[in-house]
Amino acid sequence: MKTILMIATGGTIASQPTCDGLAPQLSGADILRCVPALSNLCRIDALQLMNIDSTNMSPDCWLAIAACIRGHYDRYDGFVVTHGTDTMAYTAAALSYLIQDSAKPIVLTGAQKSIYSEDTDARRNLFDAFLAAQDDALFGVLLVFDGRVIAGTRARKTRTKSMNAFSSIDYPDIALLREGRILHYIRGEKPAGAPRFFDRLDPQVFVLRLIPGMNPDVLLLLLERYDALVIESFGVGGLPCYEQEDFLAAVRAWSDAGKPIVITTQVPHEGSDLTVYQVGARAAGLPGVLQAQTMTVEAVVAKLMWILPQTRDPAAIAALFEMPIAHDLLRFE
């Protein structure tokens, strides 16, 4: 029987009603007591790292989770992180960069309703997460929810209330969980050797969603405060030209400052391709401009935060950004 460490961070799964609405109140031990069947599956230790609504999750919290796993890595066969759903995809992406080449499963899960609710999804999700965490074929950072095992860099919350809250964006589910069994779809080669841990992030990354008629001066205002900019453009991507070239000039100011801009798309599926239209090609031709291609915005943000403490050289930033990690950047030939 394998030994799994559960790291509790709060979220809806740990929530109870208060006078101001639901708030995390339950400990990891409280949560485990609600699923007694887990004692027949594996040995479990629980560690309460934090107890917060996931809206309050931050890069400092991601570093704390990664440091906790690093400190306990050799003593456990796998890890389960209980987490609120609203920012779980960001945390899954961040951990995918902070903990690379792990041969052990690092599984995030949560619930749309508290584990104390009669009609909750929490008990099933928690059992499934531990089932995945002790599986010999699974490894790396994964998100388990509603019977699906999703790669950490491909997850996105796509429904606010339904139990099937998460989707794997433009990548197949790693596996499905049905009635206590795992149905594997993708069997990758398990990493050999020790994992690589990272302990720094740069939180000064801003995501700007374009709207028609936006004043390009906003890019110059952001330049003073942030180290990288992600622009959610329209369609396959591009920057407005209008009758002037003010957007392109603002992007050049970011390039002159040595700060990267990544252009992605507001469209949920199929990614960006700046080569299709003139508005994209003109933007792609500017120094320092990168494109997300098939990456999710959650992965783009986390990857930039991971890259920037390592280098500020534009060529090195581009090389790291364009290096596929944990299924984040898919190549279609």
Short mmCIF file of C-alpha atoms in Angstrom, two decimals:
data_model
loop_
_atom_site.label_atom_id
_atom_site.label_comp_id
_atom_site.label_asym_id
_atom_site.label_seq_id
_atom_site.Cartn_x
_atom_site.Cartn_y
_atom_site.Cartn_z
CA MET A 1 0.00 0.00 0.00
CA LYS A 2 1.43 3.35 -1.06
CA THR A 3 1.79 6.43 1.13
CA ILE A 4 0.37 9.72 -0.16
CA LEU A 5 0.72 13.21 1.29
CA MET A 6 -2.37 15.41 1.10
CA ILE A 7 -1.58 19.12 1.13
CA ALA A 8 -4.70 21.11 2.02
CA THR A 9 -4.97 24.72 0.86
CA GLY A 10 -8.67 25.51 1.38
CA GLY A 11 -11.23 26.18 -1.34
CA THR A 12 -14.88 25.19 -1.66
CA ILE A 13 -14.13 21.59 -0.74
CA ALA A 14 -13.16 22.87 2.74
CA SER A 15 -15.87 25.53 3.05
CA GLN A 16 -18.73 26.05 5.44
CA PRO A 17 -21.40 28.78 5.53
CA THR A 18 -20.60 32.06 7.29
CA CYS A 19 -22.61 35.26 7.64
CA ASP A 20 -20.79 36.57 4.54
CA GLY A 21 -21.09 33.42 2.44
CA LEU A 22 -19.03 30.27 2.06
CA ALA A 23 -15.48 30.38 3.41
CA PRO A 24 -12.81 27.73 4.02
CA GLN A 25 -13.25 26.36 7.55
CA LEU A 26 -12.40 22.66 7.44
CA SER A 27 -8.95 21.16 7.90
CA GLY A 28 -7.38 18.46 5.78
CA ALA A 29 -8.09 15.96 8.53
CA ASP A 30 -11.77 17.02 8.53
CA ILE A 31 -11.95 16.43 4.79
CA LEU A 32 -10.35 12.99 4.98
CA ARG A 33 -12.81 11.84 7.65
CA CYS A 34 -15.61 12.38 5.14
CA VAL A 35 -14.19 9.69 2.81
CA PRO A 36 -13.45 6.66 5.01
CA ALA A 37 -13.00 4.42 1.94
CA LEU A 38 -9.64 6.08 1.35
CA SER A 39 -8.15 4.05 4.21
CA ASN A 40 -8.50 0.94 2.04
CA LEU A 41 -6.75 2.57 -0.91
CA CYS A 42 -3.52 3.98 0.50
CA ARG A 43 -1.85 5.36 3.61
CA ILE A 44 -2.42 9.10 3.93
CA ASP A 45 -0.76 11.92 5.86
CA ALA A 46 -2.45 15.33 5.84
CA LEU A 47 -0.66 18.67 5.99
CA GLN A 48 -2.54 21.97 6.29
CA LEU A 49 -0.41 24.43 4.33
CA MET A 50 -3.00 27.20 4.12
CA ASN A 51 -6.79 27.56 4.28
CA ILE A 52 -7.87 30.18 1.77
CA ASP A 53 -10.43 30.85 -0.91
CA SER A 54 -8.58 30.17 -4.15
CA THR A 55 -9.40 33.70 -5.32
CA ASN A 56 -6.70 34.68 -2.81
CA MET A 57 -4.15 32.26 -4.32
CA SER A 58 -0.92 34.00 -5.39
CA PRO A 59 2.54 33.20 -6.78
CA ASP A 60 3.84 33.16 -3.20
CA CYS A 61 1.34 30.39 -2.45
CA TRP A 62 2.50 28.44 -5.52
CA LEU A 63 6.07 28.65 -4.28
CA ALA A 64 4.97 27.46 -0.84
CA ILE A 65 3.19 24.44 -2.32
CA ALA A 66 6.20 23.57 -4.48
CA ALA A 67 8.55 23.95 -1.49
CA CYS A 68 6.30 21.71 0.60
CA ILE A 69 6.35 18.99 -2.05
CA ARG A 70 10.12 19.34 -2.40
CA GLY A 71 10.62 18.97 1.35
CA HIS A 72 8.52 15.81 1.48
CA TYR A 73 9.26 14.38 -1.95
CA ASP A 74 11.45 11.45 -0.94
CA ARG A 75 9.08 10.24 1.80
CA TYR A 76 5.93 9.81 -0.27
CA ASP A 77 4.81 7.94 -3.36
CA GLY A 78 2.54 10.73 -4.55
CA PHE A 79 0.84 13.96 -3.58
CA VAL A 80 -2.71 15.31 -3.54
CA VAL A 81 -3.28 19.06 -3.29
CA THR A 82 -6.82 20.09 -2.33
CA HIS A 83 -7.57 23.49 -3.82
CA GLY A 84 -10.37 25.86 -4.73
CA THR A 85 -11.57 25.56 -8.30
CA ASP A 86 -11.42 29.20 -9.39
CA THR A 87 -7.63 29.40 -9.74
CA MET A 88 -6.77 25.69 -9.74
CA ALA A 89 -5.77 25.75 -13.42
CA TYR A 90 -3.28 28.55 -12.73
CA THR A 91 -1.81 26.60 -9.81
CA ALA A 92 -1.60 23.42 -11.90
CA ALA A 93 0.27 25.31 -14.62
CA ALA A 94 2.60 27.01 -12.13
CA LEU A 95 3.48 23.72 -10.43
CA SER A 96 4.17 22.20 -13.85
CA TYR A 97 7.03 24.70 -14.25
CA LEU A 98 8.18 24.76 -10.62
CA ILE A 99 8.37 20.94 -10.42
CA GLN A 100 9.62 19.38 -13.64
CA ASP A 101 10.35 15.73 -14.50
CA SER A 102 8.59 14.30 -11.46
CA ALA A 103 8.18 10.53 -11.70
CA LYS A 104 5.57 10.74 -8.95
CA PRO A 105 2.01 12.01 -9.45
CA ILE A 106 1.23 15.47 -8.09
CA VAL A 107 -2.56 15.70 -8.25
CA LEU A 108 -4.73 18.77 -7.73
CA THR A 109 -8.42 18.43 -6.99
CA GLY A 110 -11.30 20.28 -5.39
CA ALA A 111 -15.07 20.50 -5.59
CA GLN A 112 -17.95 22.66 -6.68
CA LYS A 113 -19.68 22.05 -3.34
CA SER A 114 -18.38 21.61 0.19
CA ILE A 115 -17.56 18.08 1.26
CA TYR A 116 -20.20 18.47 3.99
CA SER A 117 -22.97 19.06 1.42
CA GLU A 118 -25.24 16.10 0.77
CA ASP A 119 -25.05 16.42 -3.02
CA THR A 120 -21.37 17.30 -3.17
CA ASP A 121 -18.90 16.19 -5.81
CA ALA A 122 -16.09 16.46 -3.27
CA ARG A 123 -16.06 12.87 -2.05
CA ARG A 124 -15.81 11.43 -5.53
CA ASN A 125 -13.17 13.93 -6.65
CA LEU A 126 -11.09 13.28 -3.54
CA PHE A 127 -11.24 9.51 -3.93
CA ASP A 128 -10.35 9.81 -7.62
CA ALA A 129 -7.41 12.10 -6.81
CA PHE A 130 -5.92 9.56 -4.42
CA LEU A 131 -6.59 6.78 -6.91
CA ALA A 132 -4.55 8.75 -9.46
CA ALA A 133 -1.83 9.67 -6.95
CA GLN A 134 -1.07 6.01 -6.23
CA ASP A 135 -1.21 4.84 -9.86
CA ASP A 136 2.07 3.50 -11.26
CA ALA A 137 1.48 4.81 -14.79
CA LEU A 138 0.75 8.45 -13.87
CA PHE A 139 3.37 11.08 -13.13
CA GLY A 140 3.93 14.81 -13.11
CA VAL A 141 1.41 17.53 -12.32
CA LEU A 142 -2.20 16.55 -13.00
CA LEU A 143 -5.66 17.93 -12.32
CA VAL A 144 -8.35 15.38 -11.41
CA PHE A 145 -11.97 16.46 -11.53
CA ASP A 146 -15.29 14.83 -12.44
CA GLY A 147 -13.59 11.59 -13.43
CA ARG A 148 -11.02 13.20 -15.71
CA VAL A 149 -7.23 13.32 -15.43
CA ILE A 150 -5.95 16.46 -17.15
CA ALA A 151 -2.36 17.56 -17.78
CA GLY A 152 -1.47 20.48 -15.51
CA THR A 153 -0.64 22.83 -18.39
CA ARG A 154 -3.81 22.06 -20.37
CA ALA A 155 -6.51 22.57 -17.73
CA ARG A 156 -9.04 25.39 -17.66
CA LYS A 157 -12.16 26.00 -15.62
CA THR A 158 -14.89 26.29 -18.23
CA ARG A 159 -18.04 26.12 -16.07
CA THR A 160 -18.77 28.09 -12.91
CA LYS A 161 -21.34 25.81 -11.27
CA SER A 162 -21.57 22.44 -13.03
CA MET A 163 -19.75 19.41 -11.67
CA ASN A 164 -17.86 18.97 -14.97
CA ALA A 165 -16.14 22.28 -14.34
CA PHE A 166 -12.78 21.63 -16.04
CA SER A 167 -11.76 20.99 -19.62
CA SER A 168 -8.51 19.90 -21.20
CA ILE A 169 -7.86 22.55 -23.83
CA ASP A 170 -6.83 21.16 -27.22
CA TYR A 171 -5.22 18.08 -25.66
CA PRO A 172 -6.73 14.70 -24.77
CA ASP A 173 -7.43 13.73 -21.19
CA ILE A 174 -4.53 11.73 -19.75
CA ALA A 175 -6.99 9.21 -18.30
CA LEU A 176 -10.54 8.70 -17.08
CA LEU A 177 -11.66 7.40 -13.70
CA ARG A 178 -14.73 5.19 -13.59
CA GLU A 179 -16.02 3.21 -10.58
CA GLY A 180 -12.65 2.99 -8.90
CA ARG A 181 -10.70 2.14 -12.03
CA ILE A 182 -8.35 4.20 -14.19
CA LEU A 183 -8.73 4.05 -17.96
CA HIS A 184 -5.45 5.30 -19.42
CA TYR A 185 -5.58 7.24 -22.70
CA ILE A 186 -2.00 8.53 -22.84
CA ARG A 187 0.90 6.54 -21.41
CA GLY A 188 4.01 8.68 -21.47
CA GLU A 189 7.52 7.65 -20.56
CA LYS A 190 8.06 8.20 -16.85
CA PRO A 191 11.01 10.54 -16.13
CA ALA A 192 14.17 8.94 -14.80
CA GLY A 193 16.20 10.46 -12.01
CA ALA A 194 15.36 13.22 -9.58
CA PRO A 195 12.84 15.97 -10.40
CA ARG A 196 13.94 19.54 -10.96
CA PHE A 197 12.56 22.08 -8.50
CA PHE A 198 12.51 25.84 -8.98
CA ASP A 199 12.02 28.37 -6.21
CA ARG A 200 11.51 31.75 -7.89
CA LEU A 201 8.70 33.44 -9.78
CA ASP A 202 8.24 36.98 -11.08
CA PRO A 203 4.62 37.98 -10.39
CA GLN A 204 4.83 41.15 -12.50
CA VAL A 205 3.02 39.68 -15.52
CA PHE A 206 -0.12 41.40 -16.80
CA VAL A 207 -2.88 40.02 -19.02
CA LEU A 208 -4.62 42.58 -21.24
CA ARG A 209 -7.78 41.63 -23.07
CA LEU A 210 -8.27 43.66 -26.25
CA ILE A 211 -11.62 45.26 -27.00
CA PRO A 212 -12.48 47.11 -30.20
CA GLY A 213 -11.33 50.70 -30.08
CA MET A 214 -8.94 50.27 -27.15
CA ASN A 215 -6.52 53.16 -26.63
CA PRO A 216 -2.96 51.87 -27.16
CA ASP A 217 -1.68 54.23 -24.45
CA VAL A 218 -2.65 51.56 -21.93
CA LEU A 219 0.38 49.55 -23.07
CA LEU A 220 2.68 52.43 -22.13
CA LEU A 221 1.05 52.76 -18.71
CA LEU A 222 1.53 49.06 -18.07
CA LEU A 223 5.17 49.24 -19.18
CA GLU A 224 6.03 51.28 -16.09
CA ARG A 225 4.73 48.62 -13.71
CA TYR A 226 5.09 45.16 -15.28
CA ASP A 227 7.90 42.97 -16.57
CA ALA A 228 5.89 41.07 -19.20
CA LEU A 229 2.59 41.52 -21.00
CA VAL A 230 0.17 38.95 -22.36
CA ILE A 231 -2.27 40.36 -24.92
CA GLU A 232 -5.47 38.41 -25.49
CA SER A 233 -6.17 39.37 -29.07
CA PHE A 234 -9.02 38.54 -31.43
CA GLY A 235 -9.23 35.37 -33.53
CA VAL A 236 -5.86 33.91 -34.47
CA GLY A 237 -4.16 37.04 -33.16
CA GLY A 238 -2.96 40.45 -34.21
CA LEU A 239 -2.79 44.07 -33.11
CA PRO A 240 -5.11 46.85 -34.30
CA CYS A 241 -3.64 49.21 -36.86
CA TYR A 242 -6.48 51.79 -36.98
CA GLU A 243 -5.32 54.73 -39.09
CA GLN A 244 -2.08 55.08 -37.18
CA GLU A 245 0.53 52.68 -35.87
CA ASP A 246 0.18 53.61 -32.22
CA PHE A 247 -0.22 50.00 -31.08
CA LEU A 248 2.92 48.94 -32.92
CA ALA A 249 4.81 51.91 -31.47
CA ALA A 250 3.70 50.95 -27.96
CA VAL A 251 4.91 47.39 -28.53
CA ARG A 252 8.25 48.74 -29.73
CA ALA A 253 8.56 50.60 -26.42
CA TRP A 254 8.24 47.28 -24.60
CA SER A 255 10.88 45.80 -26.90
CA ASP A 256 13.23 48.74 -26.30
CA ALA A 257 12.84 48.10 -22.56
CA GLY A 258 13.74 44.43 -23.06
CA LYS A 259 10.36 43.26 -21.81
CA PRO A 260 8.50 40.46 -23.63
CA ILE A 261 4.99 40.63 -25.03
CA VAL A 262 3.08 37.41 -25.74
CA ILE A 263 0.10 37.52 -28.08
CA THR A 264 -2.58 34.91 -27.50
CA THR A 265 -6.25 34.67 -28.42
CA GLN A 266 -9.54 35.20 -26.63
CA VAL A 267 -10.97 32.19 -28.46
CA PRO A 268 -11.04 29.09 -26.19
CA HIS A 269 -9.71 26.56 -28.71
CA GLU A 270 -7.14 26.09 -31.50
CA GLY A 271 -4.65 28.75 -30.43
CA SER A 272 -3.04 31.69 -32.18
CA ASP A 273 -1.29 32.01 -35.54
CA LEU A 274 0.10 35.45 -36.31
CA THR A 275 1.05 34.45 -39.85
CA VAL A 276 -2.53 34.40 -41.15
CA TYR A 277 -3.42 38.12 -41.35
CA GLN A 278 -1.49 41.32 -41.91
CA VAL A 279 -2.41 42.60 -38.44
CA GLY A 280 -0.75 39.50 -37.00
CA ALA A 281 2.29 39.40 -39.27
CA ARG A 282 3.13 43.04 -38.55
CA ALA A 283 3.01 42.37 -34.83
CA ALA A 284 5.03 39.15 -35.10
CA GLY A 285 7.76 41.01 -36.95
CA LEU A 286 8.48 43.26 -33.98
CA PRO A 287 11.40 42.36 -31.67
CA GLY A 288 10.39 40.81 -28.37
CA VAL A 289 6.95 39.68 -29.55
CA LEU A 290 6.13 36.03 -28.90
CA GLN A 291 2.97 34.13 -29.64
CA ALA A 292 1.22 31.63 -27.43
CA GLN A 293 0.28 29.28 -30.26
CA THR A 294 -1.54 26.37 -28.57
CA MET A 295 -0.73 27.34 -24.97
CA THR A 296 -3.50 28.24 -22.55
CA VAL A 297 -3.38 31.70 -21.01
CA GLU A 298 -2.91 30.05 -17.61
CA ALA A 299 0.21 28.31 -18.89
CA VAL A 300 1.47 31.46 -20.63
CA VAL A 301 1.22 33.49 -17.42
CA ALA A 302 2.87 30.84 -15.26
CA LYS A 303 5.62 30.17 -17.79
CA LEU A 304 6.55 33.85 -18.03
CA MET A 305 6.64 34.10 -14.24
CA TRP A 306 8.98 31.10 -14.21
CA ILE A 307 11.23 32.37 -17.02
CA LEU A 308 11.83 35.95 -15.90
CA PRO A 309 13.80 35.20 -12.70
CA GLN A 310 16.15 33.05 -14.81
CA THR A 311 16.97 35.56 -17.54
CA ARG A 312 16.14 39.00 -18.88
CA ASP A 313 17.89 38.43 -22.19
CA PRO A 314 15.22 38.61 -24.94
CA ALA A 315 16.72 35.75 -26.98
CA ALA A 316 16.98 33.53 -23.90
CA ILE A 317 13.41 34.40 -22.88
CA ALA A 318 12.18 33.43 -26.35
CA ALA A 319 14.13 30.16 -26.30
CA LEU A 320 12.69 29.13 -22.92
CA PHE A 321 9.18 30.23 -23.85
CA GLU A 322 9.24 28.22 -27.07
CA MET A 323 10.60 25.08 -25.38
CA PRO A 324 7.74 22.59 -24.82
CA ILE A 325 7.32 21.62 -21.16
CA ALA A 326 4.76 19.15 -19.80
CA HIS A 327 2.55 19.29 -22.93
CA ASP A 328 2.19 23.09 -22.75
CA LEU A 329 3.22 23.85 -26.33
CA LEU A 330 2.02 21.45 -28.99
CA ARG A 331 3.71 21.20 -32.35
CA PHE A 332 1.54 20.49 -35.38
CA GLU A 333 3.49 19.55 -38.48
#
